[in-house]
């Protein structure tokens, strides 16, 4: 044990508080085994079987297989963004996964792929041409013809989105080389089964599955470095697939309303141009709330109901004269198949007025002879009223409310319960409350429904309404099931604007805060926009906003308010001795503030001890926050990332921390426990690697299929992301890991991410883009959050006072720290003083910001900046005391300024005390920050 080695004492099997494992080499071995096992479980439960005509599971005698597709030998284990490094000797590639799973693979073809020199990228599917398959290679098929297993991959990374069109085809469509490969396999009579595996989070267009005789198709996303055995287990039938989609798989990925305004757009200026690249770009979310399934399912219902001109050709696949759901969607949101078959019956939905919650009770029956896990998804349809149409309030046809996953033995039934807050089905109306805005509920009939995804749930609702003409995603006529629907009437005589006028978490009013995020706040009359409305699909379907004119108002907004000292600003010098560098009769140490409430006056006394130099220490991150010796606050590390920690273990062989399957795969389990397990395993690894704070997880909305960083996020849906991210973070917090959940918010493309003006209306902001962060900070109890590179409207996120103070800290009652995204090179719109005054606490990867702030204060004698520094330090210290650090040091701890916190801890230990002192110590040992192989933004 590392502490023992340093102290030269023996503690036997002592377990330090916080970990479920002994904090020694044996505990590490158990942890790493459990982590790798969890990686496999992620794939078993998060992979989505999209198609299966009976080809799977493979029979016991189908073990001689050919792994087709260049990317079978070039797996995309994770995104190209910051995160864990591989332990090469333990990484499980496709070859190892299949051979260890009892298969014999075509090794000659696999080796040929491995040395092809071709790889997937943002501009290429990475598939080899048909000429690659020489007669010699084709001759090898004879011995491995039981099954053709084809892998196609797509790639995402940081800072750059994929090229949308490559060689005349959508990047997410089948490439010419991939098409030729499928033709070759289909025409080769030796293969009687073809199984396609999809490697990558970005959802490919899959309208070709039947055309090329594909028998089964499984999406597994990015598997991490150790998860691929999970796919093999599914193919063999040792694992029964139970994942469901977290994104809609579109037949034409360029057709959605959001894609009409996704990419690179430049302002035009009238000779008064902003003189920096970070002020010249914009993007407009004209689709409003109609993102992902909220678009596809709503338009589908309006087609069935023949309203809003939903069948018009706008947004339809090129060449079609009218819009048709089955021609636009390959697989719906929430869809997934199993080797078992199930039925669901929604027995009841009851409302508890005291808790303002619903409980849905669902009978799930396994109608097959194979045990399996079934996901229960509960959706709601709220009334779309005349008021909505007249006032521009949009309602999607269905909205996810909650979910659970249950084990169901073969031939048996189980009762499942899904509980959810009524608050989640309220709509945000900017015109409510006399124009102040509020979440509202309207009179009318509400429908709750269950189904295999949003589309089936909606068809069930349409059946309850007595409608006909419904069809599934394949275009097959269906009738829906009224057994899967319950109606609810809130018994309202008028619109309810009062129930949710106050925040769910504080006594603050919830009202319009983002009017200036709407382009219409800034634009000239001739450039004002109309958001998409289901009341008129034909005339409001988004067009691309190009060459937006930057009028004087916009230009001034782009330049933002720059720091200026005012005449009323107090003097910093006058604060010295009392409010700064105060000498208390009884000095207060960092650890003395543990469990002190955030609003307690003791915090003011504690902070007053710090000098200006010391106040500037903690705001500067250099992969960690330095020690503050005066108050015996040790240093702590800050690590990447959403797909596993960029750190190394301090025990055993000291290998790199685990690279897990990415967050969409975790979310696709639709299992609260599996999602929470992700956070638990990362939290445990943080304890064993000495990490107190991590820039993770990500929970931005996957707004379009081309968002390059989608592997770090959860889903296209605000509510699913709300649950999944809070499950992950809650478990991390239980292990003492502070999570800087990111990137808050409207960071939904990598193109121009630094400084891009992002325009959206408040309804979509409240109901979609902020919802996951709300879950992270409230339900998940996060004590850290990272703002984004982009502007919200015209205001840089890290200087957005309304976001940070009125919403996060006001409405949601957040008391943790706020860190910006790394912007050392973007000083034009990343002004340290402005960020600090607005509410930013930590400057990510910017060890010089503290010195810059200190220099400015000394130059200006600005006491207001000093007070802002003190507030930032309070929030940072408060957060860290709620981490593993808070349980890791004692009143005996003495810190030298150059030491990491675990070293300082040791100075305070008298070896004679031995076990008694160690029993009072901490959870784990934090080390120096891990230097990244190459500096990346986060």
PDB file of C-alpha atoms in Angstrom, residues 523-706:
ATOM      1  CA  UNK A 523     -32.099  41.102 -36.227  1.00  0.00           C
ATOM      2  CA  UNK A 524     -33.477  43.788 -38.502  1.00  0.00           C
ATOM      3  CA  UNK A 525     -37.106  43.313 -39.511  1.00  0.00           C
ATOM      4  CA  UNK A 526     -36.174  41.873 -42.891  1.00  0.00           C
ATOM      5  CA  UNK A 527     -33.993  39.195 -41.263  1.00  0.00           C
ATOM      6  CA  UNK A 528     -36.243  38.094 -38.438  1.00  0.00           C
ATOM      7  CA  UNK A 529     -36.967  34.392 -38.570  1.00  0.00           C
ATOM      8  CA  UNK A 530     -39.981  32.146 -38.138  1.00  0.00           C
ATOM      9  CA  UNK A 531     -39.433  29.011 -36.087  1.00  0.00           C
ATOM     10  CA  UNK A 532     -40.793  25.694 -37.294  1.00  0.00           C
ATOM     11  CA  UNK A 533     -44.368  25.103 -36.184  1.00  0.00           C
ATOM     12  CA  UNK A 534     -46.460  21.969 -36.591  1.00  0.00           C
ATOM     13  CA  UNK A 535     -49.341  24.240 -37.402  1.00  0.00           C
ATOM     14  CA  UNK A 536     -47.758  24.981 -40.793  1.00  0.00           C
ATOM     15  CA  UNK A 537     -45.088  22.524 -41.892  1.00  0.00           C
ATOM     16  CA  UNK A 538     -45.092  23.787 -45.464  1.00  0.00           C
ATOM     17  CA  UNK A 539     -44.385  27.457 -44.842  1.00  0.00           C
ATOM     18  CA  UNK A 540     -42.201  27.206 -41.748  1.00  0.00           C
ATOM     19  CA  UNK A 541     -39.944  24.280 -42.580  1.00  0.00           C
ATOM     20  CA  UNK A 542     -36.481  25.769 -41.977  1.00  0.00           C
ATOM     21  CA  UNK A 543     -34.443  27.312 -44.726  1.00  0.00           C
ATOM     22  CA  UNK A 544     -30.755  28.003 -44.224  1.00  0.00           C
ATOM     23  CA  UNK A 545     -29.939  31.362 -42.682  1.00  0.00           C
ATOM     24  CA  UNK A 546     -27.049  32.620 -44.813  1.00  0.00           C
ATOM     25  CA  UNK A 547     -25.197  35.935 -44.947  1.00  0.00           C
ATOM     26  CA  UNK A 548     -26.858  37.236 -41.803  1.00  0.00           C
ATOM     27  CA  UNK A 549     -26.387  40.986 -41.670  1.00  0.00           C
ATOM     28  CA  UNK A 550     -24.574  42.158 -38.545  1.00  0.00           C
ATOM     29  CA  UNK A 551     -26.353  45.416 -37.800  1.00  0.00           C
ATOM     30  CA  UNK A 552     -24.996  47.877 -35.271  1.00  0.00           C
ATOM     31  CA  UNK A 553     -26.821  46.155 -32.433  1.00  0.00           C
ATOM     32  CA  UNK A 554     -25.264  42.798 -33.327  1.00  0.00           C
ATOM     33  CA  UNK A 555     -21.789  44.270 -33.780  1.00  0.00           C
ATOM     34  CA  UNK A 556     -21.947  45.886 -30.346  1.00  0.00           C
ATOM     35  CA  UNK A 557     -23.219  42.639 -28.872  1.00  0.00           C
ATOM     36  CA  UNK A 558     -20.399  40.663 -30.454  1.00  0.00           C
ATOM     37  CA  UNK A 559     -17.868  42.977 -28.862  1.00  0.00           C
ATOM     38  CA  UNK A 560     -19.588  42.396 -25.507  1.00  0.00           C
ATOM     39  CA  UNK A 561     -19.092  44.478 -22.387  1.00  0.00           C
ATOM     40  CA  UNK A 562     -15.382  44.694 -21.684  1.00  0.00           C
ATOM     41  CA  UNK A 563     -14.073  45.156 -18.166  1.00  0.00           C
ATOM     42  CA  UNK A 564     -14.025  48.744 -16.901  1.00  0.00           C
ATOM     43  CA  UNK A 565     -13.442  49.943 -13.377  1.00  0.00           C
ATOM     44  CA  UNK A 566     -16.220  52.237 -12.162  1.00  0.00           C
ATOM     45  CA  UNK A 567     -16.041  55.197  -9.810  1.00  0.00           C
ATOM     46  CA  UNK A 568     -18.005  53.259  -7.174  1.00  0.00           C
ATOM     47  CA  UNK A 569     -15.535  50.391  -7.115  1.00  0.00           C
ATOM     48  CA  UNK A 570     -14.077  49.846  -3.611  1.00  0.00           C
ATOM     49  CA  UNK A 571     -10.329  49.968  -3.100  1.00  0.00           C
ATOM     50  CA  UNK A 572      -8.495  46.683  -2.862  1.00  0.00           C
ATOM     51  CA  UNK A 573      -5.767  48.286  -0.750  1.00  0.00           C
ATOM     52  CA  UNK A 574      -8.347  49.394   1.812  1.00  0.00           C
ATOM     53  CA  UNK A 575      -9.456  45.773   2.186  1.00  0.00           C
ATOM     54  CA  UNK A 576      -6.038  44.484   3.268  1.00  0.00           C
ATOM     55  CA  UNK A 577      -5.917  43.453   6.892  1.00  0.00           C
ATOM     56  CA  UNK A 578      -9.654  43.019   7.333  1.00  0.00           C
ATOM     57  CA  UNK A 579     -11.281  41.538   4.247  1.00  0.00           C
ATOM     58  CA  UNK A 580      -8.026  40.311   2.674  1.00  0.00           C
ATOM     59  CA  UNK A 581      -5.008  38.823   4.499  1.00  0.00           C
ATOM     60  CA  UNK A 582      -6.879  39.081   7.776  1.00  0.00           C
ATOM     61  CA  UNK A 583      -5.109  37.712  10.846  1.00  0.00           C
ATOM     62  CA  UNK A 584      -7.745  35.841  12.814  1.00  0.00           C
ATOM     63  CA  UNK A 585      -7.385  35.168  16.529  1.00  0.00           C
ATOM     64  CA  UNK A 586      -8.126  31.549  15.696  1.00  0.00           C
ATOM     65  CA  UNK A 587      -6.941  30.711  12.162  1.00  0.00           C
ATOM     66  CA  UNK A 588      -9.306  28.542  10.149  1.00  0.00           C
ATOM     67  CA  UNK A 589      -7.931  25.684   8.054  1.00  0.00           C
ATOM     68  CA  UNK A 590      -9.417  24.258   4.880  1.00  0.00           C
ATOM     69  CA  UNK A 591     -10.511  21.082   6.637  1.00  0.00           C
ATOM     70  CA  UNK A 592     -12.264  23.130   9.336  1.00  0.00           C
ATOM     71  CA  UNK A 593     -14.775  24.183   6.691  1.00  0.00           C
ATOM     72  CA  UNK A 594     -15.948  20.670   6.042  1.00  0.00           C
ATOM     73  CA  UNK A 595     -19.721  20.430   6.541  1.00  0.00           C
ATOM     74  CA  UNK A 596     -20.018  24.195   7.053  1.00  0.00           C
ATOM     75  CA  UNK A 597     -23.159  25.322   5.164  1.00  0.00           C
ATOM     76  CA  UNK A 598     -22.549  27.420   2.082  1.00  0.00           C
ATOM     77  CA  UNK A 599     -24.319  30.479   3.513  1.00  0.00           C
ATOM     78  CA  UNK A 600     -22.616  30.321   6.917  1.00  0.00           C
ATOM     79  CA  UNK A 601     -20.718  33.513   7.862  1.00  0.00           C
ATOM     80  CA  UNK A 602     -17.731  31.372   8.783  1.00  0.00           C
ATOM     81  CA  UNK A 603     -16.932  31.172   5.067  1.00  0.00           C
ATOM     82  CA  UNK A 604     -16.342  34.932   4.968  1.00  0.00           C
ATOM     83  CA  UNK A 605     -13.873  34.672   7.830  1.00  0.00           C
ATOM     84  CA  UNK A 606     -12.116  31.716   6.264  1.00  0.00           C
ATOM     85  CA  UNK A 607     -11.731  33.429   2.894  1.00  0.00           C
ATOM     86  CA  UNK A 608     -10.613  36.706   4.484  1.00  0.00           C
ATOM     87  CA  UNK A 609      -7.360  35.003   5.578  1.00  0.00           C
ATOM     88  CA  UNK A 610      -6.186  34.642   1.994  1.00  0.00           C
ATOM     89  CA  UNK A 611      -3.861  37.110   0.365  1.00  0.00           C
ATOM     90  CA  UNK A 612      -4.308  38.348  -3.182  1.00  0.00           C
ATOM     91  CA  UNK A 613      -1.593  35.935  -4.310  1.00  0.00           C
ATOM     92  CA  UNK A 614      -3.403  33.049  -2.649  1.00  0.00           C
ATOM     93  CA  UNK A 615      -6.784  34.071  -4.013  1.00  0.00           C
ATOM     94  CA  UNK A 616      -5.337  33.867  -7.505  1.00  0.00           C
ATOM     95  CA  UNK A 617      -3.924  30.365  -7.018  1.00  0.00           C
ATOM     96  CA  UNK A 618      -7.113  28.302  -7.071  1.00  0.00           C
ATOM     97  CA  UNK A 619      -8.717  29.915 -10.121  1.00  0.00           C
ATOM     98  CA  UNK A 620      -5.868  28.733 -12.364  1.00  0.00           C
ATOM     99  CA  UNK A 621      -6.035  25.152 -13.596  1.00  0.00           C
ATOM    100  CA  UNK A 622      -2.917  23.440 -14.935  1.00  0.00           C
ATOM    101  CA  UNK A 623      -4.368  19.914 -14.923  1.00  0.00           C
ATOM    102  CA  UNK A 624      -4.844  20.580 -11.265  1.00  0.00           C
ATOM    103  CA  UNK A 625      -5.255  23.306  -8.669  1.00  0.00           C
ATOM    104  CA  UNK A 626      -2.197  24.199  -6.615  1.00  0.00           C
ATOM    105  CA  UNK A 627      -1.953  24.077  -2.837  1.00  0.00           C
ATOM    106  CA  UNK A 628      -2.744  27.040  -0.568  1.00  0.00           C
ATOM    107  CA  UNK A 629      -0.392  26.618   2.363  1.00  0.00           C
ATOM    108  CA  UNK A 630      -1.878  29.326   4.585  1.00  0.00           C
ATOM    109  CA  UNK A 631      -5.044  27.330   5.133  1.00  0.00           C
ATOM    110  CA  UNK A 632      -3.465  23.895   4.553  1.00  0.00           C
ATOM    111  CA  UNK A 633      -5.463  23.309   1.401  1.00  0.00           C
ATOM    112  CA  UNK A 634      -3.566  20.652  -0.604  1.00  0.00           C
ATOM    113  CA  UNK A 635      -3.272  20.490  -4.358  1.00  0.00           C
ATOM    114  CA  UNK A 636      -5.796  18.464  -6.314  1.00  0.00           C
ATOM    115  CA  UNK A 637      -5.695  17.090  -9.828  1.00  0.00           C
ATOM    116  CA  UNK A 638      -8.226  17.658 -12.611  1.00  0.00           C
ATOM    117  CA  UNK A 639      -8.421  14.913 -15.221  1.00  0.00           C
ATOM    118  CA  UNK A 640     -10.185  14.256 -18.507  1.00  0.00           C
ATOM    119  CA  UNK A 641     -12.651  12.734 -19.602  1.00  0.00           C
ATOM    120  CA  UNK A 642     -16.109  11.442 -20.484  1.00  0.00           C
ATOM    121  CA  UNK A 643     -14.974   8.054 -21.780  1.00  0.00           C
ATOM    122  CA  UNK A 644     -12.707   7.197 -18.865  1.00  0.00           C
ATOM    123  CA  UNK A 645     -10.042   8.978 -16.851  1.00  0.00           C
ATOM    124  CA  UNK A 646      -6.896  10.293 -18.482  1.00  0.00           C
ATOM    125  CA  UNK A 647      -4.810   9.071 -15.560  1.00  0.00           C
ATOM    126  CA  UNK A 648      -2.835   6.077 -14.351  1.00  0.00           C
ATOM    127  CA  UNK A 649      -3.411   3.859 -11.386  1.00  0.00           C
ATOM    128  CA  UNK A 650      -1.186   4.153  -8.304  1.00  0.00           C
ATOM    129  CA  UNK A 651      -1.339   0.462  -7.512  1.00  0.00           C
ATOM    130  CA  UNK A 652      -0.366  -2.833  -9.088  1.00  0.00           C
ATOM    131  CA  UNK A 653       1.058  -2.483 -12.589  1.00  0.00           C
ATOM    132  CA  UNK A 654       0.098   1.223 -12.682  1.00  0.00           C
ATOM    133  CA  UNK A 655      -1.587   0.899 -16.061  1.00  0.00           C
ATOM    134  CA  UNK A 656      -3.772   3.590 -17.623  1.00  0.00           C
ATOM    135  CA  UNK A 657      -7.309   3.921 -16.349  1.00  0.00           C
ATOM    136  CA  UNK A 658     -10.074   2.118 -18.201  1.00  0.00           C
ATOM    137  CA  UNK A 659     -11.437   3.341 -21.512  1.00  0.00           C
ATOM    138  CA  UNK A 660     -15.110   2.449 -21.184  1.00  0.00           C
ATOM    139  CA  UNK A 661     -17.713   2.203 -23.904  1.00  0.00           C
ATOM    140  CA  UNK A 662     -18.897   5.696 -24.667  1.00  0.00           C
ATOM    141  CA  UNK A 663     -21.896   7.446 -23.152  1.00  0.00           C
ATOM    142  CA  UNK A 664     -24.457   6.842 -25.942  1.00  0.00           C
ATOM    143  CA  UNK A 665     -23.854   3.099 -25.541  1.00  0.00           C
ATOM    144  CA  UNK A 666     -24.242   3.451 -21.771  1.00  0.00           C
ATOM    145  CA  UNK A 667     -27.434   5.443 -22.216  1.00  0.00           C
ATOM    146  CA  UNK A 668     -28.690   2.894 -24.772  1.00  0.00           C
ATOM    147  CA  UNK A 669     -28.925   0.315 -21.978  1.00  0.00           C
ATOM    148  CA  UNK A 670     -32.040   2.232 -20.861  1.00  0.00           C
ATOM    149  CA  UNK A 671     -31.144   0.893 -17.434  1.00  0.00           C
ATOM    150  CA  UNK A 672     -30.771   3.273 -14.502  1.00  0.00           C
ATOM    151  CA  UNK A 673     -28.530   0.804 -12.679  1.00  0.00           C
ATOM    152  CA  UNK A 674     -26.225   0.248 -15.634  1.00  0.00           C
ATOM    153  CA  UNK A 675     -25.937   3.991 -16.179  1.00  0.00           C
ATOM    154  CA  UNK A 676     -25.187   4.525 -12.499  1.00  0.00           C
ATOM    155  CA  UNK A 677     -22.607   1.733 -12.648  1.00  0.00           C
ATOM    156  CA  UNK A 678     -20.655   3.759 -15.206  1.00  0.00           C
ATOM    157  CA  UNK A 679     -20.277   6.554 -12.665  1.00  0.00           C
ATOM    158  CA  UNK A 680     -19.483   4.112  -9.891  1.00  0.00           C
ATOM    159  CA  UNK A 681     -16.638   2.458 -11.812  1.00  0.00           C
ATOM    160  CA  UNK A 682     -15.159   5.811 -12.840  1.00  0.00           C
ATOM    161  CA  UNK A 683     -15.450   6.988  -9.247  1.00  0.00           C
ATOM    162  CA  UNK A 684     -13.633   3.915  -7.987  1.00  0.00           C
ATOM    163  CA  UNK A 685     -10.898   4.341 -10.575  1.00  0.00           C
ATOM    164  CA  UNK A 686     -10.542   7.973  -9.508  1.00  0.00           C
ATOM    165  CA  UNK A 687      -9.850   6.822  -5.967  1.00  0.00           C
ATOM    166  CA  UNK A 688      -7.206   4.375  -7.162  1.00  0.00           C
ATOM    167  CA  UNK A 689      -5.585   6.855  -9.526  1.00  0.00           C
ATOM    168  CA  UNK A 690      -5.666   9.911  -7.281  1.00  0.00           C
ATOM    169  CA  UNK A 691      -8.177  12.052  -9.187  1.00  0.00           C
ATOM    170  CA  UNK A 692     -10.410  14.437  -7.262  1.00  0.00           C
ATOM    171  CA  UNK A 693     -12.061  16.252 -10.157  1.00  0.00           C
ATOM    172  CA  UNK A 694     -12.812  15.276 -13.762  1.00  0.00           C
ATOM    173  CA  UNK A 695     -13.991  17.223 -16.792  1.00  0.00           C
ATOM    174  CA  UNK A 696     -16.860  14.833 -17.456  1.00  0.00           C
ATOM    175  CA  UNK A 697     -19.398  13.646 -18.303  1.00  0.00           C
ATOM    176  CA  UNK A 698     -20.750  15.467 -21.338  1.00  0.00           C
ATOM    177  CA  UNK A 699     -24.476  15.953 -21.764  1.00  0.00           C
ATOM    178  CA  UNK A 700     -25.020  18.248 -24.699  1.00  0.00           C
ATOM    179  CA  UNK A 701     -27.907  17.249 -26.932  1.00  0.00           C
ATOM    180  CA  UNK A 702     -27.095  15.270 -30.074  1.00  0.00           C
ATOM    181  CA  UNK A 703     -28.968  17.821 -32.195  1.00  0.00           C
ATOM    182  CA  UNK A 704     -28.034  16.347 -35.565  1.00  0.00           C
ATOM    183  CA  UNK A 705     -26.446  13.113 -36.813  1.00  0.00           C
ATOM    184  CA  UNK A 706     -23.237  14.991 -37.665  1.00  0.00           C
TER     185      UNK A 706
END
